[in-house]
Coordinates of C-alpha atoms (C1' of nucleotides) and ligand atoms in Angstrom, one line a residue:
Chain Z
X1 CA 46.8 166.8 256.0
X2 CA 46.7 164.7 252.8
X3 CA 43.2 165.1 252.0
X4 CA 42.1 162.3 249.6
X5 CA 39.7 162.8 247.0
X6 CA 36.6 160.6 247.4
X7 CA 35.0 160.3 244.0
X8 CA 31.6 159.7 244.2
X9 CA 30.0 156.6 243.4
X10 CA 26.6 154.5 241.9
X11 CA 25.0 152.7 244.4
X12 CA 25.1 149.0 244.1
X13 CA 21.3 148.5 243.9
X14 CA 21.6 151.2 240.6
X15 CA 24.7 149.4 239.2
X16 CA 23.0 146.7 239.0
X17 CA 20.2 147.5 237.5
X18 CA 21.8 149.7 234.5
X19 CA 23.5 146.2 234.1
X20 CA 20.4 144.5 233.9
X21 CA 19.2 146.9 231.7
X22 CA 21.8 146.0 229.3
X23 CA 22.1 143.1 229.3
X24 CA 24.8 141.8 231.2
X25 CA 25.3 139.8 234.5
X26 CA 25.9 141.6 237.2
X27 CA 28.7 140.1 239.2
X28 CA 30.4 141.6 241.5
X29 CA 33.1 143.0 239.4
X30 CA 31.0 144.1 236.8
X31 CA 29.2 146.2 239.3
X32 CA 32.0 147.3 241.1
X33 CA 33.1 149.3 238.2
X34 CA 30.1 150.1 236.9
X35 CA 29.8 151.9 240.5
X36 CA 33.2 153.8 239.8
X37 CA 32.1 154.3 236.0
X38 CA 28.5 155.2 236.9
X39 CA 28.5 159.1 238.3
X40 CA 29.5 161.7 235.6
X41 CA 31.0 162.2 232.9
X42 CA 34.7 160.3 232.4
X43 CA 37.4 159.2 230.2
X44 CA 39.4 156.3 231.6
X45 CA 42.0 153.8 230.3
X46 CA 41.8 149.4 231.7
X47 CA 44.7 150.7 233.3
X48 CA 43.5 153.6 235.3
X49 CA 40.4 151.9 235.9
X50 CA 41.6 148.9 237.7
X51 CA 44.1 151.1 240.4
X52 CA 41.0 153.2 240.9
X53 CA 39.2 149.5 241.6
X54 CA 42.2 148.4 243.4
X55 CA 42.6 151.5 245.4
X56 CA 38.6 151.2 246.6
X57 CA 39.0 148.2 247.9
X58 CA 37.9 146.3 244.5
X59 CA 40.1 143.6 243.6
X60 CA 39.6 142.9 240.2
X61 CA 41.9 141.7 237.4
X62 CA 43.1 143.6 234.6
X63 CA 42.0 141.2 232.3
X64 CA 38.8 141.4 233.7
X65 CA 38.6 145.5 234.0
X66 CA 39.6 145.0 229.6
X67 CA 36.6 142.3 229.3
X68 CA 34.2 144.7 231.0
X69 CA 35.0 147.8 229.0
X70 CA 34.9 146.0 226.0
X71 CA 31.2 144.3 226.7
X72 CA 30.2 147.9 228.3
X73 CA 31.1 149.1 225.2
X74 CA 29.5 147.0 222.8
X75 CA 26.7 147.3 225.0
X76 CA 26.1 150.7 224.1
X77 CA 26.9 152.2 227.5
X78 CA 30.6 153.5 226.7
X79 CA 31.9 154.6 224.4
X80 CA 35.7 154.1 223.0
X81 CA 37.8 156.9 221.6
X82 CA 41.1 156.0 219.6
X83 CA 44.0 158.8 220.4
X84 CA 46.9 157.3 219.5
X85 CA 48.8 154.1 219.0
X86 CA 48.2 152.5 222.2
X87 CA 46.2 155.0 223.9
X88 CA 43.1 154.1 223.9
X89 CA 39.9 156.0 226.3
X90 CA 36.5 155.0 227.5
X91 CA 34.4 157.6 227.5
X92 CA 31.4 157.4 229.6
X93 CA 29.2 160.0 227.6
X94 CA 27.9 158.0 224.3
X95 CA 26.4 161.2 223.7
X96 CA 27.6 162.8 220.2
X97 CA 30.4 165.4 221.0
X98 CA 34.1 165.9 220.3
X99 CA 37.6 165.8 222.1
X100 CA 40.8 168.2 222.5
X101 CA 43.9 165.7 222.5
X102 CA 47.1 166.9 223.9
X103 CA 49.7 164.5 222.8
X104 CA 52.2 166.2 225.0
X105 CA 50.8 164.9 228.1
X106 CA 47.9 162.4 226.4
X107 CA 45.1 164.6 228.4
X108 CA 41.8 164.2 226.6
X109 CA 38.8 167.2 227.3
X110 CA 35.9 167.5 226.0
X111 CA 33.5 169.7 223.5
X112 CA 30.7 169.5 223.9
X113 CA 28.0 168.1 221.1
X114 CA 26.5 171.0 219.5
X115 CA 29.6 173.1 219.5
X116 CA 31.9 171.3 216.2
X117 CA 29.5 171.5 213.0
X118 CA 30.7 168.8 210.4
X119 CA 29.5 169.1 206.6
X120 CA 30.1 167.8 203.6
X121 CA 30.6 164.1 204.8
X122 CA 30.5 162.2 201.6
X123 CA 28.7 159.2 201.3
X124 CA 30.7 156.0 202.1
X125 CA 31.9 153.5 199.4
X126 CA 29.6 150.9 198.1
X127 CA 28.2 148.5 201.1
X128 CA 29.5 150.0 204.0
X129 CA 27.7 152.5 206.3
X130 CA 29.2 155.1 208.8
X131 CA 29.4 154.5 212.2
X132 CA 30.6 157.6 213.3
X133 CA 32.0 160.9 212.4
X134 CA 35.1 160.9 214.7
X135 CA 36.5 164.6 214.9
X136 CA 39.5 164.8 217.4
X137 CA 41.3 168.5 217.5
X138 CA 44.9 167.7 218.6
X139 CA 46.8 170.2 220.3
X140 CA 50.7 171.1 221.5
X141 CA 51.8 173.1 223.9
X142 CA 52.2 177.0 222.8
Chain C
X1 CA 49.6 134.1 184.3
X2 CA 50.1 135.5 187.3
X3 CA 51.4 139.9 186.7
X4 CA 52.8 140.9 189.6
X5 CA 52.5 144.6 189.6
X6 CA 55.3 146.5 189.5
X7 CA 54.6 150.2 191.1
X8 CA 56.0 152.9 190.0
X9 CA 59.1 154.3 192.2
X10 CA 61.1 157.3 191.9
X11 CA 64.3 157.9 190.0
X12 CA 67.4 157.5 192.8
X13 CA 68.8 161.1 191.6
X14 CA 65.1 162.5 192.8
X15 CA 65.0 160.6 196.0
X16 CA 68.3 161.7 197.1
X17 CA 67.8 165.4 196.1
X18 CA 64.0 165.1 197.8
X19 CA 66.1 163.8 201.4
X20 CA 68.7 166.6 201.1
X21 CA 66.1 169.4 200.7
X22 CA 64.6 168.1 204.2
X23 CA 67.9 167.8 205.8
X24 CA 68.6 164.0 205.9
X25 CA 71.6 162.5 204.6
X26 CA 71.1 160.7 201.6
X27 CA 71.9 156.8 202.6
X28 CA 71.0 154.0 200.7
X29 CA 68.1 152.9 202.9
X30 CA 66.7 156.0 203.4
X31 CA 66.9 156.9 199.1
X32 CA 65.5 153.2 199.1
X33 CA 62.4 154.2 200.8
X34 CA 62.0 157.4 199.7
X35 CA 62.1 156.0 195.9
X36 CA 58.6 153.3 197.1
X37 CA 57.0 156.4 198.9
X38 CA 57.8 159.2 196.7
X39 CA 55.6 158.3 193.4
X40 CA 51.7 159.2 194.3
X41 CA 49.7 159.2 197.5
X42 CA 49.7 156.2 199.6
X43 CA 49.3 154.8 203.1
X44 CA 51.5 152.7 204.3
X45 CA 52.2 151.0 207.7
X46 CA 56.2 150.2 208.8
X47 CA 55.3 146.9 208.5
X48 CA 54.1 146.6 204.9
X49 CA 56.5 149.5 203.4
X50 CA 59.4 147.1 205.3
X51 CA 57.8 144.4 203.3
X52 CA 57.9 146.0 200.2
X53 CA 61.2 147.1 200.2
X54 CA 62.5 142.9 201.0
X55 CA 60.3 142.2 197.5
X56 CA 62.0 144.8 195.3
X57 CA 65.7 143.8 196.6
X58 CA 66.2 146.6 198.8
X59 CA 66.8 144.8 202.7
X60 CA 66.3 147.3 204.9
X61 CA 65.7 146.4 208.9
X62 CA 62.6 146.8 210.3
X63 CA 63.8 149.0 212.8
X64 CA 65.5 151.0 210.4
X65 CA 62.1 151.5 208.5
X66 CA 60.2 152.9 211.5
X67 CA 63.3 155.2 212.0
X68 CA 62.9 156.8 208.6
X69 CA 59.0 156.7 209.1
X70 CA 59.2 159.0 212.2
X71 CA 62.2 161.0 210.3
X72 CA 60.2 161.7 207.2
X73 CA 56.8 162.5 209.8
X74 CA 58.7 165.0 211.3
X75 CA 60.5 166.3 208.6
X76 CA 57.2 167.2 207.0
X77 CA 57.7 164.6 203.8
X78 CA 55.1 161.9 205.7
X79 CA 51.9 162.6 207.9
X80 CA 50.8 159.8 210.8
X81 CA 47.6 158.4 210.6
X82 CA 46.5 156.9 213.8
X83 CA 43.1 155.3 213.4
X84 CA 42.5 152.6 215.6
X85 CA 45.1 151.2 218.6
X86 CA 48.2 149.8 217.1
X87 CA 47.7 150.4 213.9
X88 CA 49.0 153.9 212.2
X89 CA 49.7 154.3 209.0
X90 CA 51.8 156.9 207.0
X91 CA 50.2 158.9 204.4
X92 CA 52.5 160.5 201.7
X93 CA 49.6 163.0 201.2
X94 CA 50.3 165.8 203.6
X95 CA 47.9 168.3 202.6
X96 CA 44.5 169.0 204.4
X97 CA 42.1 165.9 204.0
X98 CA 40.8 163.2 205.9
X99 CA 39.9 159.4 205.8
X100 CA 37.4 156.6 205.6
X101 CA 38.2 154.2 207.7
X102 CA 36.6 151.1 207.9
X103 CA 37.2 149.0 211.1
X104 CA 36.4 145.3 209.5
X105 CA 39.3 145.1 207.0
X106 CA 41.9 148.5 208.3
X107 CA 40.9 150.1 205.1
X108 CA 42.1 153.7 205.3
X109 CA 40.8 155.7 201.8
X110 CA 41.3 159.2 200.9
X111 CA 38.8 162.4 201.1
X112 CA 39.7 164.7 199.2
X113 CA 40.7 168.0 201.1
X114 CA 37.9 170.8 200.5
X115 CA 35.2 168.0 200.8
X116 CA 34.0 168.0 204.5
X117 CA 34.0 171.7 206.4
X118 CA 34.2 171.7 210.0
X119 CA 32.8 174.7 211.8
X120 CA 32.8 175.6 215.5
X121 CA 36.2 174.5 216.8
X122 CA 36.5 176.2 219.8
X123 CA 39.3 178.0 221.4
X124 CA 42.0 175.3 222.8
X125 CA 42.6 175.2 226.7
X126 CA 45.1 177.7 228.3
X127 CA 48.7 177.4 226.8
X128 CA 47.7 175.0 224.0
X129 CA 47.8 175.7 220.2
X130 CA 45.8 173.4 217.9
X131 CA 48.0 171.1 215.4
X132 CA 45.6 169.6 213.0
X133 CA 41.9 168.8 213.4
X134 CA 41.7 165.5 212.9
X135 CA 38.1 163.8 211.5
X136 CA 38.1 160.1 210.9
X137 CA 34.6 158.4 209.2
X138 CA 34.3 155.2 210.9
X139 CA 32.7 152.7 208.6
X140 CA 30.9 149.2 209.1
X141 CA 30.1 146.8 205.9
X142 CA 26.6 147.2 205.7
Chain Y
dA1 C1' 93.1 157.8 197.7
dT2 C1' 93.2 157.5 202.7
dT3 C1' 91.8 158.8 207.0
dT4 C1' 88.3 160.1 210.2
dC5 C1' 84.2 160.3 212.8
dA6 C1' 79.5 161.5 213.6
dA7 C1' 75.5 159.8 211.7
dT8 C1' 73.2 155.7 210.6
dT9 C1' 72.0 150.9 210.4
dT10 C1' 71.2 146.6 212.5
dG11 C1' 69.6 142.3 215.1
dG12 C1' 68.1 141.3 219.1
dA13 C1' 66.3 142.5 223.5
dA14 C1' 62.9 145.2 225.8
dT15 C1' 58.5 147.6 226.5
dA16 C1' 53.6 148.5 226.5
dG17 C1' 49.0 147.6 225.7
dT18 C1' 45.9 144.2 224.9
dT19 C1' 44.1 139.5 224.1
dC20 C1' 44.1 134.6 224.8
dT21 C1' 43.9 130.2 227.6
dA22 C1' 42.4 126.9 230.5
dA23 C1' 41.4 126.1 235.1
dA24 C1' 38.7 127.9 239.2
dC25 C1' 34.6 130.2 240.6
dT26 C1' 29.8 132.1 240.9
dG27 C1' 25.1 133.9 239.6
dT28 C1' 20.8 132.2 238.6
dG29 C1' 17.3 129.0 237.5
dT30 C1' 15.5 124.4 239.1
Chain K
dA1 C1' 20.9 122.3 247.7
dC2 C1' 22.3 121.3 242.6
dA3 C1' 23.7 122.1 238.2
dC4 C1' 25.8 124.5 234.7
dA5 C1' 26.5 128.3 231.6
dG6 C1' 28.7 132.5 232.2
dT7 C1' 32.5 134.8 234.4
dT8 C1' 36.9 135.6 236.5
dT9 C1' 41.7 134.9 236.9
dA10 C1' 46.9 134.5 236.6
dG11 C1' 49.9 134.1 233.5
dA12 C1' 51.3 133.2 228.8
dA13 C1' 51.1 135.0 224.3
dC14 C1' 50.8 138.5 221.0
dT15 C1' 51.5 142.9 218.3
dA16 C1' 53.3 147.2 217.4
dT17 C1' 57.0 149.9 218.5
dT18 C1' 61.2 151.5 220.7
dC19 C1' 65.7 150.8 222.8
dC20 C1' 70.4 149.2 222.8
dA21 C1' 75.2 148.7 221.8
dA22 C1' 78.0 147.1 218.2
dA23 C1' 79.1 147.3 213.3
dT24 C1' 78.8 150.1 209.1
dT25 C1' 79.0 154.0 206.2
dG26 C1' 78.5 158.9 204.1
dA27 C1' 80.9 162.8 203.5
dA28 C1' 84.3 166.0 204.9
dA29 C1' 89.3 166.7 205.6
dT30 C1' 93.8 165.6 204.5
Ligands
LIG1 MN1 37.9 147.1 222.0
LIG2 MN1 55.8 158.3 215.5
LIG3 ZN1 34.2 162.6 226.0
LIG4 ZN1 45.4 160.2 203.0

DNA sequence: ATTTCAATTTGGAATAGTTCTAAACTGTGT
DNA sequence: ACACAGTTTAGAACTATTCCAAATTGAAAT
Protein backbone atom coordinates (compact mmCIF):
# COMPACT_ATOMS: atom_id res chain seq x y z
CA UNK A 1 0.00 0.00 0.00
CA UNK A 2 0.98 3.52 -0.89
CA UNK A 3 1.68 4.79 2.44
CA UNK A 4 1.63 8.69 2.37
CA UNK A 5 3.81 10.60 4.41
CA UNK A 6 1.92 12.87 6.91
CA UNK A 7 4.24 15.78 7.82
CA UNK A 8 3.58 17.05 10.97
CA UNK A 9 2.08 20.15 11.54
CA UNK A 10 1.70 23.62 14.13
CA UNK A 11 -1.50 23.79 15.60
CA UNK A 12 -3.66 26.60 14.54
CA UNK A 13 -3.98 28.22 18.02
CA UNK A 14 0.30 28.25 17.84
CA UNK A 15 0.32 29.55 14.23
CA UNK A 16 -1.38 32.10 15.11
CA UNK A 17 0.11 33.23 17.75
CA UNK A 18 3.92 33.20 16.32
CA UNK A 19 1.95 35.41 13.77
CA UNK A 20 0.87 37.65 16.25
CA UNK A 21 4.01 37.72 17.64
CA UNK A 22 5.37 39.14 14.53
CA UNK A 23 3.50 41.15 13.59
CA UNK A 24 1.31 40.01 10.93
CA UNK A 25 -2.48 39.17 10.50
CA UNK A 26 -3.29 36.05 10.82
CA UNK A 27 -5.65 34.99 8.10
CA UNK A 28 -6.35 32.01 7.20
CA UNK A 29 -3.73 31.51 4.66
CA UNK A 30 -1.12 32.99 6.47
CA UNK A 31 -1.76 30.43 9.11
CA UNK A 32 -2.23 27.69 6.98
CA UNK A 33 1.28 27.81 5.94
CA UNK A 34 2.72 28.94 8.85
CA UNK A 35 1.10 25.43 10.17
CA UNK A 36 3.08 23.61 7.25
CA UNK A 37 6.22 25.96 7.86
CA UNK A 38 6.01 25.74 11.60
CA UNK A 39 7.46 22.09 12.75
CA UNK A 40 11.26 21.64 12.09
CA UNK A 41 13.62 22.62 10.29
CA UNK A 42 12.94 23.22 6.22
CA UNK A 43 13.97 24.60 3.06
CA UNK A 44 11.14 25.19 0.64
CA UNK A 45 10.58 27.05 -2.68
CA UNK A 46 6.66 29.39 -3.37
CA UNK A 47 6.36 26.57 -5.59
CA UNK A 48 6.72 23.55 -3.41
CA UNK A 49 5.02 25.34 -0.74
CA UNK A 50 1.77 25.97 -2.35
CA UNK A 51 1.30 21.99 -3.74
CA UNK A 52 2.21 21.03 -0.12
CA UNK A 53 -0.93 23.75 0.74
CA UNK A 54 -2.83 22.50 -2.06
CA UNK A 55 -2.28 18.94 -1.36
CA UNK A 56 -3.59 19.49 2.53
CA UNK A 57 -6.51 20.74 1.65
CA UNK A 58 -5.22 24.52 1.66
CA UNK A 59 -6.21 26.42 -1.22
CA UNK A 60 -4.08 29.22 -1.48
CA UNK A 61 -2.73 31.17 -4.42
CA UNK A 62 0.62 31.28 -5.52
CA UNK A 63 0.80 34.83 -5.44
CA UNK A 64 -0.25 34.63 -2.08
CA UNK A 65 2.20 31.68 -0.84
CA UNK A 66 5.19 34.51 -2.63
CA UNK A 67 3.60 37.46 -0.52
CA UNK A 68 3.69 35.40 2.68
CA UNK A 69 7.32 34.17 2.29
CA UNK A 70 8.40 37.44 1.51
CA UNK A 71 6.60 39.30 4.75
CA UNK A 72 7.65 35.98 6.83
CA UNK A 73 10.91 36.87 5.79
CA UNK A 74 11.21 40.37 6.37
CA UNK A 75 9.72 39.54 9.49
CA UNK A 76 12.52 37.81 10.72
CA UNK A 77 10.98 34.40 10.94
CA UNK A 78 12.60 32.93 7.55
CA UNK A 79 15.15 33.20 6.18
CA UNK A 80 15.96 33.33 2.21
CA UNK A 81 18.97 31.57 0.67
CA UNK A 82 20.08 32.57 -3.01
CA UNK A 83 21.39 29.22 -5.00
CA UNK A 84 21.22 30.09 -8.23
CA UNK A 85 19.57 32.09 -11.00
CA UNK A 86 16.08 31.33 -10.28
CA UNK A 87 16.39 29.05 -7.45
CA UNK A 88 15.64 30.59 -4.66
CA UNK A 89 14.90 28.70 -0.77
CA UNK A 90 13.29 29.59 2.39
CA UNK A 91 14.83 28.36 5.09
CA UNK A 92 13.06 28.04 8.16
CA UNK A 93 16.16 28.13 10.62
CA UNK A 94 17.32 31.96 10.82
CA UNK A 95 19.71 30.54 12.97
CA UNK A 96 23.55 31.28 11.63
CA UNK A 97 24.69 28.09 9.76
CA UNK A 98 25.73 27.15 6.14
CA UNK A 99 24.45 24.96 3.15
CA UNK A 100 25.90 22.14 0.75
CA UNK A 101 24.28 23.04 -2.83
CA UNK A 102 24.23 20.36 -5.42
CA UNK A 103 23.58 22.00 -8.66
CA UNK A 104 23.09 18.69 -10.24
CA UNK A 105 19.84 17.98 -8.75
CA UNK A 106 19.42 21.69 -6.90
CA UNK A 107 19.26 19.68 -3.29
CA UNK A 108 20.15 22.11 -0.56
CA UNK A 109 21.50 20.31 3.12
CA UNK A 110 22.59 21.85 5.81
CA UNK A 111 25.83 22.55 8.19
CA UNK A 112 25.30 23.25 10.96
CA UNK A 113 26.31 26.85 12.68
CA UNK A 114 29.36 26.23 14.61
CA UNK A 115 30.86 23.79 12.08
CA UNK A 116 32.26 26.57 8.99
CA UNK A 117 34.74 29.14 10.78
CA UNK A 118 34.93 32.37 8.58
CA UNK A 119 38.01 34.93 9.20
CA UNK A 120 39.41 37.59 7.84
CA UNK A 121 36.05 39.35 6.58
CA UNK A 122 37.18 42.70 5.68
CA UNK A 123 35.40 45.59 6.61
CA UNK A 124 32.81 46.80 4.06
CA UNK A 125 33.25 49.93 1.87
CA UNK A 126 32.39 53.23 3.27
CA UNK A 127 28.49 53.53 4.45
CA UNK A 128 27.39 50.21 4.03
CA UNK A 129 27.23 47.46 6.82
CA UNK A 130 27.11 43.58 6.41
CA UNK A 131 24.15 41.75 6.61
CA UNK A 132 25.37 38.48 6.37
CA UNK A 133 28.28 36.34 5.74
CA UNK A 134 26.72 33.98 3.15
CA UNK A 135 29.02 30.81 2.68
CA UNK A 136 27.41 28.20 0.27
CA UNK A 137 29.78 24.98 -0.49
CA UNK A 138 28.64 23.75 -3.97
CA UNK A 139 29.04 20.39 -4.87
CA UNK A 140 28.96 17.84 -8.21
CA UNK A 141 28.48 14.56 -8.42
CA UNK A 142 31.89 12.31 -8.02
CA UNK B 1 32.60 68.28 -22.15
CA UNK B 2 31.27 65.23 -21.88
CA UNK B 3 34.66 62.06 -22.16
CA UNK B 4 33.24 59.12 -22.72
CA UNK B 5 35.60 56.52 -21.53
CA UNK B 6 37.00 54.48 -23.79
CA UNK B 7 38.17 50.99 -21.98
CA UNK B 8 40.89 49.31 -22.80
CA UNK B 9 40.28 46.09 -25.03
CA UNK B 10 42.55 43.57 -26.35
CA UNK B 11 44.51 43.44 -29.51
CA UNK B 12 42.22 41.01 -32.13
CA UNK B 13 45.59 38.75 -32.77
CA UNK B 14 45.45 38.14 -28.68
CA UNK B 15 41.80 37.43 -28.54
CA UNK B 16 41.79 34.97 -31.29
CA UNK B 17 44.98 33.08 -30.07
CA UNK B 18 43.36 33.32 -26.24
CA UNK B 19 39.90 31.44 -27.97
CA UNK B 20 42.08 28.86 -29.85
CA UNK B 21 44.04 27.85 -26.69
CA UNK B 22 40.55 27.01 -25.01
CA UNK B 23 39.29 25.22 -28.05
CA UNK B 24 36.73 27.68 -29.54
CA UNK B 25 36.86 28.70 -32.98
CA UNK B 26 37.86 32.01 -33.51
CA UNK B 27 34.62 33.94 -34.99
CA UNK B 28 34.20 37.43 -35.14
CA UNK B 29 31.65 37.63 -32.27
CA UNK B 30 33.30 35.49 -30.08
CA UNK B 31 37.15 37.56 -30.81
CA UNK B 32 34.68 40.61 -30.30
CA UNK B 33 33.85 39.71 -26.82
CA UNK B 34 36.77 38.26 -25.86
CA UNK B 35 38.76 41.60 -26.90
CA UNK B 36 35.94 43.80 -24.05
CA UNK B 37 36.57 40.91 -21.43
CA UNK B 38 40.03 40.11 -21.88
CA UNK B 39 41.88 43.47 -20.58
CA UNK B 40 41.65 43.39 -16.42
CA UNK B 41 39.09 41.90 -14.05
CA UNK B 42 35.55 42.68 -14.44
CA UNK B 43 32.05 41.63 -13.81
CA UNK B 44 29.83 41.68 -16.23
CA UNK B 45 26.17 40.53 -16.82
CA UNK B 46 24.97 39.25 -20.59
CA UNK B 47 23.04 42.06 -20.60
CA UNK B 48 25.42 44.90 -20.08
CA UNK B 49 28.55 43.07 -21.94
CA UNK B 50 25.69 42.78 -24.99
CA UNK B 51 25.39 46.44 -24.42
CA UNK B 52 28.79 47.21 -24.66
CA UNK B 53 29.64 45.47 -27.55
CA UNK B 54 26.32 47.66 -29.67
CA UNK B 55 28.44 50.96 -28.29
CA UNK B 56 31.85 50.07 -29.66
CA UNK B 57 30.33 48.82 -33.26
CA UNK B 58 30.49 45.30 -32.65
CA UNK B 59 26.40 43.89 -33.04
CA UNK B 60 26.38 40.86 -31.60
CA UNK B 61 22.75 39.16 -30.63
CA UNK B 62 21.90 38.83 -27.33
CA UNK B 63 21.54 35.32 -27.57
CA UNK B 64 24.61 34.94 -29.09
CA UNK B 65 26.27 36.74 -26.01
CA UNK B 66 24.88 34.41 -23.36
CA UNK B 67 26.12 31.61 -25.65
CA UNK B 68 29.73 32.72 -25.49
CA UNK B 69 29.13 33.55 -21.64
CA UNK B 70 28.33 29.96 -20.81
CA UNK B 71 31.20 28.81 -23.50
CA UNK B 72 33.93 30.89 -21.86
CA UNK B 73 32.33 29.72 -18.02
CA UNK B 74 32.95 26.37 -19.05
CA UNK B 75 35.87 26.68 -20.82
CA UNK B 76 37.54 28.03 -17.74
CA UNK B 77 38.26 31.72 -19.36
CA UNK B 78 34.94 33.24 -17.18
CA UNK B 79 33.60 32.28 -13.60
CA UNK B 80 29.59 32.67 -12.83
CA UNK B 81 28.61 34.71 -10.11
CA UNK B 82 25.23 34.07 -8.93
CA UNK B 83 24.28 36.45 -6.11
CA UNK B 84 20.83 37.13 -5.84
CA UNK B 85 17.79 35.43 -8.17
CA UNK B 86 18.15 36.52 -11.77
CA UNK B 87 20.94 38.29 -11.59
CA UNK B 88 24.50 36.54 -12.28
CA UNK B 89 27.29 38.07 -13.34
CA UNK B 90 30.49 36.91 -15.04
CA UNK B 91 33.74 37.53 -13.49
CA UNK B 92 36.91 37.49 -15.67
CA UNK B 93 38.85 36.87 -12.44
CA UNK B 94 38.95 33.13 -12.02
CA UNK B 95 41.15 32.67 -9.28
CA UNK B 96 40.16 32.09 -5.57
CA UNK B 97 38.32 35.24 -4.12
CA UNK B 98 35.07 36.24 -3.15
CA UNK B 99 32.55 39.34 -3.25
CA UNK B 100 30.86 42.16 -1.56
CA UNK B 101 27.71 42.32 -2.65
CA UNK B 102 25.46 44.85 -1.84
CA UNK B 103 21.64 44.15 -2.42
CA UNK B 104 20.43 48.00 -2.73
CA UNK B 105 22.28 48.98 -6.01
CA UNK B 106 23.70 44.92 -7.44
CA UNK B 107 27.02 46.12 -6.64
CA UNK B 108 29.30 43.10 -6.87
CA UNK B 109 33.25 44.28 -5.74
CA UNK B 110 36.22 42.15 -5.46
CA UNK B 111 38.03 40.51 -2.25
CA UNK B 112 41.05 39.80 -2.80
CA UNK B 113 41.79 35.95 -2.75
CA UNK B 114 43.97 35.16 0.51
CA UNK B 115 41.82 37.78 2.47
CA UNK B 116 38.98 35.73 4.30
CA UNK B 117 40.04 31.89 5.47
CA UNK B 118 37.31 29.55 5.84
CA UNK B 119 37.85 26.68 8.19
CA UNK B 120 35.64 23.61 9.09
CA UNK B 121 34.05 22.61 5.72
CA UNK B 122 32.95 19.34 6.31
CA UNK B 123 33.04 16.27 4.32
CA UNK B 124 30.31 16.51 1.37
CA UNK B 125 27.41 13.94 1.36
CA UNK B 126 27.93 10.37 -0.15
CA UNK B 127 29.04 10.53 -3.90
CA UNK B 128 29.48 14.34 -3.97
CA UNK B 129 32.77 16.21 -4.50
CA UNK B 130 32.95 19.93 -3.51
CA UNK B 131 33.41 22.51 -6.59
CA UNK B 132 34.11 25.75 -5.05
CA UNK B 133 33.12 27.20 -1.71
CA UNK B 134 31.30 29.89 -2.40
CA UNK B 135 31.13 33.11 0.39
CA UNK B 136 29.14 36.10 -0.56
CA UNK B 137 29.19 39.41 2.09
CA UNK B 138 25.82 40.70 1.89
CA UNK B 139 25.78 44.42 2.44
CA UNK B 140 23.08 47.07 3.33
CA UNK B 141 23.88 51.11 2.98
CA UNK B 142 24.13 51.90 6.47
C1' DA C 1 39.84 30.18 -55.82
C1' DT C 2 35.89 27.22 -55.20
C1' DT C 3 33.41 23.92 -52.80
C1' DT C 4 31.73 21.91 -48.70
C1' DC C 5 29.75 21.30 -44.31
C1' DA C 6 29.74 21.35 -39.40
C1' DA C 7 29.84 24.99 -36.23
C1' DT C 8 27.95 29.24 -35.21
C1' DT C 9 24.84 33.11 -35.25
C1' DT C 10 20.38 35.13 -35.22
C1' DG C 11 15.56 37.00 -34.34
C1' DG C 12 11.84 35.56 -32.48
C1' DA C 13 9.24 32.38 -29.76
C1' DA C 14 9.15 29.97 -25.54
C1' DT C 15 10.00 29.17 -20.60
C1' DA C 16 10.42 29.89 -15.65
C1' DG C 17 10.26 32.41 -11.60
C1' DT C 18 8.47 36.25 -9.65
C1' DT C 19 5.95 40.64 -9.16
C1' DC C 20 2.13 43.68 -10.32
C1' DT C 21 -2.83 45.03 -10.75
C1' DA C 22 -7.25 46.01 -9.64
C1' DA C 23 -11.29 43.91 -8.06
C1' DA C 24 -13.28 40.88 -4.41
C1' DC C 25 -13.02 39.46 0.24
C1' DT C 26 -12.18 39.29 5.40
C1' DG C 27 -10.26 40.22 10.08
C1' DT C 28 -10.75 43.33 13.60
C1' DG C 29 -12.16 47.38 16.03
C1' DT C 30 -16.47 50.11 16.88
C1' DA D 1 -24.07 44.61 12.62
C1' DC D 2 -20.85 48.12 10.21
C1' DA D 3 -16.94 49.97 8.30
C1' DC D 4 -12.62 49.84 6.38
C1' DA D 5 -7.78 48.88 6.07
C1' DG D 6 -5.44 44.91 5.15
C1' DT D 7 -5.36 40.77 2.45
C1' DT D 8 -6.23 37.55 -1.23
C1' DT D 9 -6.84 36.39 -5.90
C1' DA D 10 -6.61 35.37 -11.05
C1' DG D 11 -4.49 36.78 -14.55
C1' DA D 12 -1.47 39.98 -16.88
C1' DA D 13 3.10 41.62 -16.94
C1' DC D 14 7.90 41.40 -16.38
C1' DT D 15 12.84 39.76 -16.42
C1' DA D 16 16.39 36.75 -17.23
C1' DT D 17 17.47 33.05 -19.85
C1' DT D 18 17.07 29.24 -23.16
C1' DC D 19 15.24 27.15 -27.27
C1' DC D 20 14.36 26.95 -32.22
C1' DA D 21 14.94 26.50 -37.04
C1' DA D 22 16.72 29.10 -40.75
C1' DA D 23 20.66 31.77 -42.52
C1' DT D 24 25.54 32.56 -42.24
C1' DT D 25 30.39 31.58 -41.87
C1' DG D 26 35.13 29.62 -40.61
C1' DA D 27 38.20 26.49 -42.00
C1' DA D 28 39.40 22.33 -44.23
C1' DA D 29 39.56 19.93 -48.72
C1' DT D 30 39.91 20.10 -53.52
MN1 LIG E 1 12.30 38.33 -1.72
MN1 LIG F 1 25.26 29.28 -17.14
ZN1 LIG G 1 19.28 25.74 6.20
ZN1 LIG H 1 35.44 38.93 -8.77
Amino acid sequence: MAVSKKRKTLKVQEAGARLRAAGLRPTRQRVALAQLLGAGHRHVSAESLHQEALKAGMPVALATVYNTLNQFTEAGLLREVVVGSGRSYFDTNTDAHQHFYCEDDGSLVDIPGKTIEVAGVPVPPRGMTIERVEVVVRLKRA
